[in-house]
């Protein structure tokens, strides 16, 4: 049964959780991005028209006025670009209705075009105040960090993810902790890094080849006590080495199994001599394109369900051995995007919501 009141009161609010959530309290969420500030050919979807199966709705995107300003603005899609766009009043009313039904609505910061580099404490403070203003204006439940491109990186010599020294890392961590302190237990924090910023840290951490490798790891580790969901983008990715020391390629069950197992089991971080500890299973999801047009790495529903059988139940793993064991509390599936799913007649929702409901 989805979204019981007791679950909402604990698991999705960021409140304290036991070291491992038991299967009796686990819920499995459908998480999707809603193109709220732009149109891209997939069509505009009004907040009121988002189907009930979507449990966490990420408003895409809040973007900075300049890469280093920290000043995040959320501008709703203009009518010239999105003729169907609703008024602010109707948008907010629809958000309240979603929340009354147990859904969470977040502002997602960044995206492919929204580079955010908090290089100074002034930018950090501006980030906190501007993000807080967006959350307060629309009455949102929290924040999704979707930093891509060159938003995060590691300075030369910054090799200890437990004690980062690079300003863009240190200031982001500080900003997230400040927002958590401001909003308390109700604050929902999710992250959508690309594999390069997380799992590639097994082979490379910063360094001269590309100083962005693994650069989400210190952020994830620093906020793990109040991180609601990490849903890595299992798409737009090159081959990535898993814990079996084999390269895995996106688009099939194998990739999702291996990449998600790394987040659950934890892994040694490149040549740093330190090990990134795994997350609780209720904090873990993975991301998929909703359709072939939404991004590289589309995975057919049957293969996604094969991956979930392995990750959640320890079954149908195709010969892969789970280093982190099964994850009965696995949080759920994220997709880019709700709009693309609508464009393709809700294939993602229709395929995966019933399957998630069927899991223990």
Tab-separated table of C-alpha atoms in Angstrom:
chain	number	residue	atom	x	y	z
A	1	UNK	CA	0.000	0.000	0.000
A	2	UNK	CA	1.417	3.350	-1.054
A	3	UNK	CA	2.006	6.440	1.013
A	4	UNK	CA	0.538	5.489	4.354
A	5	UNK	CA	0.270	8.415	6.709
A	6	UNK	CA	2.887	6.944	9.041
A	7	UNK	CA	5.281	6.581	6.134
A	8	UNK	CA	4.731	10.134	4.999
A	9	UNK	CA	5.359	11.350	8.482
A	10	UNK	CA	8.744	9.681	8.649
A	11	UNK	CA	10.283	8.491	5.417
A	12	UNK	CA	9.643	11.409	3.096
A	13	UNK	CA	10.036	14.258	5.516
A	14	UNK	CA	13.673	13.753	6.360
A	15	UNK	CA	12.835	12.808	9.953
A	16	UNK	CA	15.130	10.476	11.822
A	17	UNK	CA	15.083	6.938	10.506
A	18	UNK	CA	16.373	3.673	11.880
A	19	UNK	CA	19.643	2.436	10.464
A	20	UNK	CA	17.700	0.240	8.064
A	21	UNK	CA	14.045	0.722	7.180
A	22	UNK	CA	12.167	-2.551	7.358
A	23	UNK	CA	10.126	-3.883	4.461
A	24	UNK	CA	6.918	-3.411	6.409
A	25	UNK	CA	7.349	0.368	6.250
A	26	UNK	CA	8.876	0.646	2.799
A	27	UNK	CA	7.220	2.599	0.031
A	28	UNK	CA	8.314	2.717	-3.579
A	29	UNK	CA	7.928	6.082	-5.264
A	30	UNK	CA	7.410	7.218	-8.828
A	31	UNK	CA	9.480	10.400	-9.200
A	32	UNK	CA	9.338	12.711	-12.200
A	33	UNK	CA	10.504	16.074	-13.472
A	34	UNK	CA	7.859	18.501	-14.673
A	35	UNK	CA	8.887	21.051	-17.307
A	36	UNK	CA	7.564	24.024	-15.376
A	37	UNK	CA	9.808	26.786	-16.727
A	38	UNK	CA	10.192	25.900	-20.402
A	39	UNK	CA	8.751	24.024	-23.349
A	40	UNK	CA	10.842	21.623	-25.407
A	41	UNK	CA	8.487	19.949	-27.838
A	42	UNK	CA	7.097	17.389	-25.420
A	43	UNK	CA	4.174	19.614	-24.462
A	44	UNK	CA	3.217	21.509	-21.324
A	45	UNK	CA	1.506	19.587	-18.506
A	46	UNK	CA	-0.416	21.579	-15.930
A	47	UNK	CA	0.244	20.726	-12.313
A	48	UNK	CA	-3.411	19.777	-11.830
A	49	UNK	CA	-3.123	17.323	-14.731
A	50	UNK	CA	-0.147	15.391	-13.351
A	51	UNK	CA	-1.520	11.879	-12.699
A	52	UNK	CA	-1.882	10.698	-9.124
A	53	UNK	CA	0.732	7.975	-9.570
A	54	UNK	CA	3.540	10.547	-9.430
A	55	UNK	CA	4.654	10.680	-5.798
A	56	UNK	CA	7.487	13.213	-6.004
A	57	UNK	CA	7.241	16.004	-8.579
A	58	UNK	CA	10.396	18.006	-9.357
A	59	UNK	CA	9.784	21.443	-10.856
A	60	UNK	CA	12.356	21.961	-13.597
A	61	UNK	CA	14.224	24.212	-13.182
A	62	UNK	CA	15.437	26.897	-10.856
A	63	UNK	CA	18.468	28.465	-12.538
A	64	UNK	CA	21.064	31.051	-11.465
A	65	UNK	CA	21.254	34.583	-12.819
A	66	UNK	CA	24.930	33.804	-13.533
A	67	UNK	CA	27.012	30.692	-12.808
A	68	UNK	CA	28.685	32.119	-9.699
A	69	UNK	CA	25.947	34.417	-8.342
A	70	UNK	CA	24.125	31.808	-6.254
A	71	UNK	CA	20.993	33.788	-7.085
A	72	UNK	CA	18.446	31.144	-8.125
A	73	UNK	CA	15.331	32.178	-10.017
A	74	UNK	CA	12.315	30.064	-10.922
A	75	UNK	CA	10.498	31.569	-13.873
A	76	UNK	CA	7.395	29.726	-14.959
A	77	UNK	CA	7.040	28.951	-18.646
A	78	UNK	CA	5.800	32.059	-20.526
A	79	UNK	CA	2.492	31.784	-22.362
A	80	UNK	CA	4.220	32.498	-25.670
A	81	UNK	CA	6.205	29.295	-25.221
A	82	UNK	CA	3.602	27.292	-23.293
A	83	UNK	CA	0.106	28.434	-24.354
A	84	UNK	CA	-1.522	26.043	-21.890
A	85	UNK	CA	0.306	27.437	-18.859
A	86	UNK	CA	-1.902	28.066	-15.834
A	87	UNK	CA	-1.863	31.174	-13.641
A	88	UNK	CA	0.349	31.312	-10.562
A	89	UNK	CA	-2.767	31.072	-8.403
A	90	UNK	CA	-3.969	27.920	-10.157
A	91	UNK	CA	-0.447	26.477	-10.067
A	92	UNK	CA	-0.204	26.974	-6.316
A	93	UNK	CA	-3.711	25.623	-5.755
A	94	UNK	CA	-2.777	22.488	-7.692
A	95	UNK	CA	0.412	22.088	-5.636
A	96	UNK	CA	-1.659	22.236	-2.448
A	97	UNK	CA	-3.992	19.564	-3.820
A	98	UNK	CA	-1.037	17.304	-4.616
A	99	UNK	CA	0.356	17.787	-1.143
A	100	UNK	CA	-3.031	17.093	0.436
A	101	UNK	CA	-2.983	13.787	-1.446
A	102	UNK	CA	0.402	12.930	0.064
A	103	UNK	CA	2.636	13.995	-2.812
A	104	UNK	CA	5.851	15.985	-2.500
A	105	UNK	CA	6.609	18.910	-4.809
A	106	UNK	CA	10.211	20.151	-4.993
A	107	UNK	CA	12.129	22.843	-6.815
A	108	UNK	CA	14.912	21.290	-8.864
A	109	UNK	CA	18.010	23.460	-9.161
A	110	UNK	CA	20.349	23.280	-12.128
A	111	UNK	CA	19.669	20.992	-15.041
A	112	UNK	CA	21.706	20.803	-18.207
A	113	UNK	CA	21.714	24.583	-18.705
A	114	UNK	CA	21.766	25.838	-15.113
A	115	UNK	CA	25.394	25.780	-14.023
A	116	UNK	CA	25.690	26.661	-10.324
A	117	UNK	CA	29.120	27.299	-8.811
A	118	UNK	CA	29.040	28.500	-5.207
A	119	UNK	CA	32.610	29.766	-5.249
A	120	UNK	CA	32.173	32.234	-2.367
A	121	UNK	CA	30.354	32.392	0.944
A	122	UNK	CA	28.394	35.346	-0.445
A	123	UNK	CA	27.125	33.132	-3.274
A	124	UNK	CA	26.311	30.450	-0.705
A	125	UNK	CA	24.231	32.866	1.345
A	126	UNK	CA	22.451	34.165	-1.738
A	127	UNK	CA	21.706	30.586	-2.770
A	128	UNK	CA	20.111	29.874	0.606
A	129	UNK	CA	17.971	33.010	0.588
A	130	UNK	CA	16.885	32.724	-3.056
A	131	UNK	CA	16.051	29.012	-2.866
A	132	UNK	CA	14.196	29.626	0.382
A	133	UNK	CA	12.196	32.385	-1.295
A	134	UNK	CA	11.094	29.978	-4.058
A	135	UNK	CA	10.145	27.285	-1.549
A	136	UNK	CA	8.161	29.807	0.486
A	137	UNK	CA	6.422	31.437	-2.484
A	138	UNK	CA	5.038	28.177	-3.815
A	139	UNK	CA	4.823	26.311	-0.514
A	140	UNK	CA	7.151	23.550	-1.700
A	141	UNK	CA	8.366	20.546	0.268
A	142	UNK	CA	12.048	20.939	-0.463
A	143	UNK	CA	14.834	20.839	-2.980
A	144	UNK	CA	16.246	18.614	-5.706
A	145	UNK	CA	19.929	19.161	-6.516
A	146	UNK	CA	20.460	18.537	-10.223
A	147	UNK	CA	23.907	20.061	-10.643
A	148	UNK	CA	25.397	19.032	-13.978
A	149	UNK	CA	28.127	20.222	-16.332
A	150	UNK	CA	30.833	22.117	-14.444
A	151	UNK	CA	28.864	23.017	-11.316
A	152	UNK	CA	30.880	20.663	-9.104
A	153	UNK	CA	34.576	19.844	-9.301
A	154	UNK	CA	37.526	19.122	-7.045
A	155	UNK	CA	40.541	21.383	-6.686
A	156	UNK	CA	44.002	19.886	-6.939
A	157	UNK	CA	44.932	18.150	-3.702
A	158	UNK	CA	41.333	17.744	-2.521
A	159	UNK	CA	41.426	13.957	-2.118
A	160	UNK	CA	39.509	13.290	1.111
A	161	UNK	CA	35.778	13.193	0.450
A	162	UNK	CA	35.151	13.214	4.203
A	163	UNK	CA	36.888	16.579	4.535
A	164	UNK	CA	36.532	18.477	1.249
A	165	UNK	CA	38.322	21.778	0.728
A	166	UNK	CA	37.052	22.914	-2.676
A	167	UNK	CA	34.818	25.992	-2.190
A	168	UNK	CA	32.034	24.884	-4.554
A	169	UNK	CA	31.720	21.658	-2.531
A	170	UNK	CA	32.110	23.186	0.924
A	171	UNK	CA	29.649	26.005	0.217
A	172	UNK	CA	27.014	23.699	-1.276
A	173	UNK	CA	27.166	21.425	1.766
A	174	UNK	CA	26.860	24.426	4.064
A	175	UNK	CA	23.902	25.769	2.063
A	176	UNK	CA	22.036	22.455	2.195
A	177	UNK	CA	22.591	22.141	5.933
A	178	UNK	CA	21.318	25.686	6.443
A	179	UNK	CA	18.157	24.972	4.442
A	180	UNK	CA	17.616	21.772	6.401
A	181	UNK	CA	17.965	23.704	9.668
A	182	UNK	CA	15.499	26.320	8.437
A	183	UNK	CA	12.746	23.893	7.389
A	184	UNK	CA	13.379	21.109	9.880
A	185	UNK	CA	12.085	17.572	9.668
A	186	UNK	CA	9.645	18.378	6.874
A	187	UNK	CA	12.468	19.280	4.456
A	188	UNK	CA	12.773	16.878	1.515
A	189	UNK	CA	16.167	16.692	-0.190
A	190	UNK	CA	16.792	14.689	-3.353
A	191	UNK	CA	19.716	14.564	-5.777
A	192	UNK	CA	20.031	13.564	-9.420
A	193	UNK	CA	23.734	13.338	-10.258
A	194	UNK	CA	25.097	11.745	-13.390
A	195	UNK	CA	27.098	8.516	-13.024
A	196	UNK	CA	30.316	10.433	-13.753
A	197	UNK	CA	29.930	12.353	-10.508
A	198	UNK	CA	29.200	9.302	-8.342
A	199	UNK	CA	30.061	5.790	-9.533
A	200	UNK	CA	33.027	6.861	-11.666
A	201	UNK	CA	34.583	7.869	-8.334
A	202	UNK	CA	35.430	4.190	-7.935
A	203	UNK	CA	38.080	4.604	-10.637
A	204	UNK	CA	38.819	8.320	-10.631
A	205	UNK	CA	38.408	11.023	-8.006
A	206	UNK	CA	39.145	14.513	-9.260
A	207	UNK	CA	42.605	14.593	-10.774
A	208	UNK	CA	44.116	16.013	-13.920
A	209	UNK	CA	42.041	14.046	-16.458
A	210	UNK	CA	38.729	15.571	-15.359
A	211	UNK	CA	38.476	17.168	-11.940
A	212	UNK	CA	34.709	16.575	-11.839
A	213	UNK	CA	35.003	12.788	-11.459
A	214	UNK	CA	33.319	11.646	-8.246
A	215	UNK	CA	32.707	15.213	-7.110
A	216	UNK	CA	29.197	14.541	-5.777
A	217	UNK	CA	30.576	12.044	-3.249
A	218	UNK	CA	31.589	14.588	-0.575
A	219	UNK	CA	28.200	16.305	-0.891
A	220	UNK	CA	26.219	13.062	-0.611
A	221	UNK	CA	28.295	11.937	2.340
A	222	UNK	CA	27.950	15.229	4.190
A	223	UNK	CA	24.131	15.259	3.974
A	224	UNK	CA	23.455	11.519	4.221
A	225	UNK	CA	21.691	11.955	7.585
A	226	UNK	CA	18.908	14.002	5.969
A	227	UNK	CA	19.115	12.974	2.315
A	228	UNK	CA	15.690	11.694	1.268
A	229	UNK	CA	16.503	10.143	-2.109
A	230	UNK	CA	19.563	9.824	-4.323
A	231	UNK	CA	18.396	8.918	-7.814
A	232	UNK	CA	21.452	8.810	-10.044
A	233	UNK	CA	20.804	9.416	-13.732
A	234	UNK	CA	21.341	5.993	-15.300
A	235	UNK	CA	21.303	7.650	-18.718
A	236	UNK	CA	23.445	9.907	-20.918
A	237	UNK	CA	26.349	7.891	-19.524
A	238	UNK	CA	29.361	6.132	-20.929
A	239	UNK	CA	30.333	2.636	-19.752
A	240	UNK	CA	31.085	2.579	-16.013
A	241	UNK	CA	33.112	0.067	-14.027
A	242	UNK	CA	31.104	-1.674	-11.301
A	243	UNK	CA	32.152	-3.457	-8.134
A	244	UNK	CA	32.774	-6.589	-10.188
A	245	UNK	CA	35.495	-4.606	-11.989
A	246	UNK	CA	33.612	-5.035	-15.252
A	247	UNK	CA	32.339	-2.205	-17.431
A	248	UNK	CA	28.556	-1.882	-17.616
A	249	UNK	CA	26.703	-0.157	-20.434
A	250	UNK	CA	23.430	1.732	-20.105
A	251	UNK	CA	20.151	0.565	-21.598
A	252	UNK	CA	19.705	-2.813	-19.917
A	253	UNK	CA	18.996	-4.357	-16.522
A	254	UNK	CA	22.694	-5.011	-15.909
A	255	UNK	CA	23.565	-1.312	-15.824
A	256	UNK	CA	20.887	-0.424	-13.282
A	257	UNK	CA	21.794	-3.389	-11.084
A	258	UNK	CA	25.512	-2.643	-11.043
A	259	UNK	CA	25.218	1.137	-10.638
A	260	UNK	CA	22.607	0.916	-7.867
A	261	UNK	CA	24.535	-1.804	-6.036
A	262	UNK	CA	27.510	0.570	-5.828
A	263	UNK	CA	25.408	3.172	-4.042
A	264	UNK	CA	24.028	0.556	-1.634
A	265	UNK	CA	27.263	-1.324	-0.888
A	266	UNK	CA	29.627	1.632	-0.951
A	267	UNK	CA	33.028	1.496	-2.617
A	268	UNK	CA	36.689	2.471	-2.317
A	269	UNK	CA	37.191	5.939	-3.760
A	270	UNK	CA	39.794	5.689	-6.525
A	271	UNK	CA	43.295	5.796	-5.021
A	272	UNK	CA	42.457	7.902	-1.990
A	273	UNK	CA	42.574	5.122	0.596
A	274	UNK	CA	39.060	5.980	1.727
A	275	UNK	CA	35.788	4.132	1.245
A	276	UNK	CA	32.473	5.786	0.494
A	277	UNK	CA	29.870	4.153	2.782
A	278	UNK	CA	26.682	2.912	1.156
A	279	UNK	CA	23.331	4.584	1.714
A	280	UNK	CA	20.255	3.068	3.320
A	281	UNK	CA	18.090	1.313	0.775
A	282	UNK	CA	15.172	3.675	1.450
A	283	UNK	CA	17.415	6.533	0.244
A	284	UNK	CA	18.207	4.904	-3.099
A	285	UNK	CA	16.517	5.094	-6.481
A	286	UNK	CA	17.697	5.362	-10.040
A	287	UNK	CA	16.759	7.528	-12.989
A	288	UNK	CA	15.590	6.638	-16.490
A	289	UNK	CA	14.488	8.444	-19.631
A	290	UNK	CA	10.708	8.210	-19.918
A	291	UNK	CA	10.958	7.456	-23.629
A	292	UNK	CA	13.433	7.117	-26.471
A	293	UNK	CA	13.242	10.866	-27.214
A	294	UNK	CA	13.930	11.893	-23.619
A	295	UNK	CA	17.577	10.863	-23.400
A	296	UNK	CA	20.169	8.249	-24.251
A	297	UNK	CA	19.867	5.050	-22.256
A	298	UNK	CA	16.164	4.291	-22.558
A	299	UNK	CA	15.484	0.915	-20.944
A	300	UNK	CA	12.519	-1.252	-21.913
A	301	UNK	CA	10.054	-1.811	-19.045
A	302	UNK	CA	10.749	-5.559	-18.841
A	303	UNK	CA	14.450	-4.895	-18.301
A	304	UNK	CA	13.684	-2.282	-15.629
A	305	UNK	CA	11.527	-4.821	-13.800
A	306	UNK	CA	14.304	-7.391	-14.112
A	307	UNK	CA	16.654	-4.918	-12.441
A	308	UNK	CA	14.123	-4.235	-9.678
A	309	UNK	CA	13.623	-7.951	-9.065
A	310	UNK	CA	17.343	-8.233	-8.458
A	311	UNK	CA	17.787	-5.059	-6.410
A	312	UNK	CA	14.693	-5.423	-4.235
A	313	UNK	CA	14.277	-9.198	-3.969
A	314	UNK	CA	17.719	-10.547	-4.838
A	315	UNK	CA	16.188	-12.477	-7.741
A	316	UNK	CA	16.781	-12.496	-11.506
A	317	UNK	CA	20.209	-10.872	-11.217
A	318	UNK	CA	21.578	-12.358	-14.427
A	319	UNK	CA	24.718	-13.674	-12.785
A	320	UNK	CA	25.595	-10.424	-10.998
A	321	UNK	CA	26.300	-10.830	-7.280
A	322	UNK	CA	24.889	-8.026	-5.139
A	323	UNK	CA	27.679	-6.726	-2.924
A	324	UNK	CA	25.206	-4.667	-0.931
A	325	UNK	CA	22.533	-7.365	-0.694
A	326	UNK	CA	18.850	-6.914	-1.569
A	327	UNK	CA	17.147	-3.582	-0.856
A	328	UNK	CA	13.538	-4.223	0.198
A	329	UNK	CA	13.135	-0.547	1.078
A	330	UNK	CA	14.338	0.650	-2.351
A	331	UNK	CA	12.829	4.095	-2.745
A	332	UNK	CA	11.810	4.119	-6.390
A	333	UNK	CA	12.223	5.201	-9.975
A	334	UNK	CA	12.924	8.698	-11.253
A	335	UNK	CA	12.306	9.790	-14.819
A	336	UNK	CA	13.080	12.602	-17.164
A	337	UNK	CA	10.315	13.513	-17.529
A	338	UNK	CA	6.598	13.642	-16.769
A	339	UNK	CA	6.143	15.711	-19.926
A	340	UNK	CA	7.894	13.158	-22.120
A	341	UNK	CA	5.858	10.403	-20.501
A	342	UNK	CA	2.679	12.291	-21.357
A	343	UNK	CA	3.899	12.739	-24.930
A	344	UNK	CA	4.327	8.961	-25.207
A	345	UNK	CA	0.888	8.163	-23.775
A	346	UNK	CA	2.126	7.517	-20.227
A	347	UNK	CA	4.187	4.425	-21.057
A	348	UNK	CA	6.519	4.967	-18.087
A	349	UNK	CA	3.724	5.524	-15.591
A	350	UNK	CA	1.577	2.687	-16.912
A	351	UNK	CA	4.495	0.260	-16.924
A	352	UNK	CA	6.166	1.083	-13.649
A	353	UNK	CA	3.595	2.413	-11.166
A	354	UNK	CA	1.747	-0.950	-10.949
A	355	UNK	CA	5.042	-2.799	-10.692
A	356	UNK	CA	6.251	-0.590	-7.853
A	357	UNK	CA	2.907	-1.102	-6.123
A	358	UNK	CA	3.377	-4.861	-6.394
A	359	UNK	CA	6.705	-4.857	-4.567
A	360	UNK	CA	6.745	-5.854	-0.906
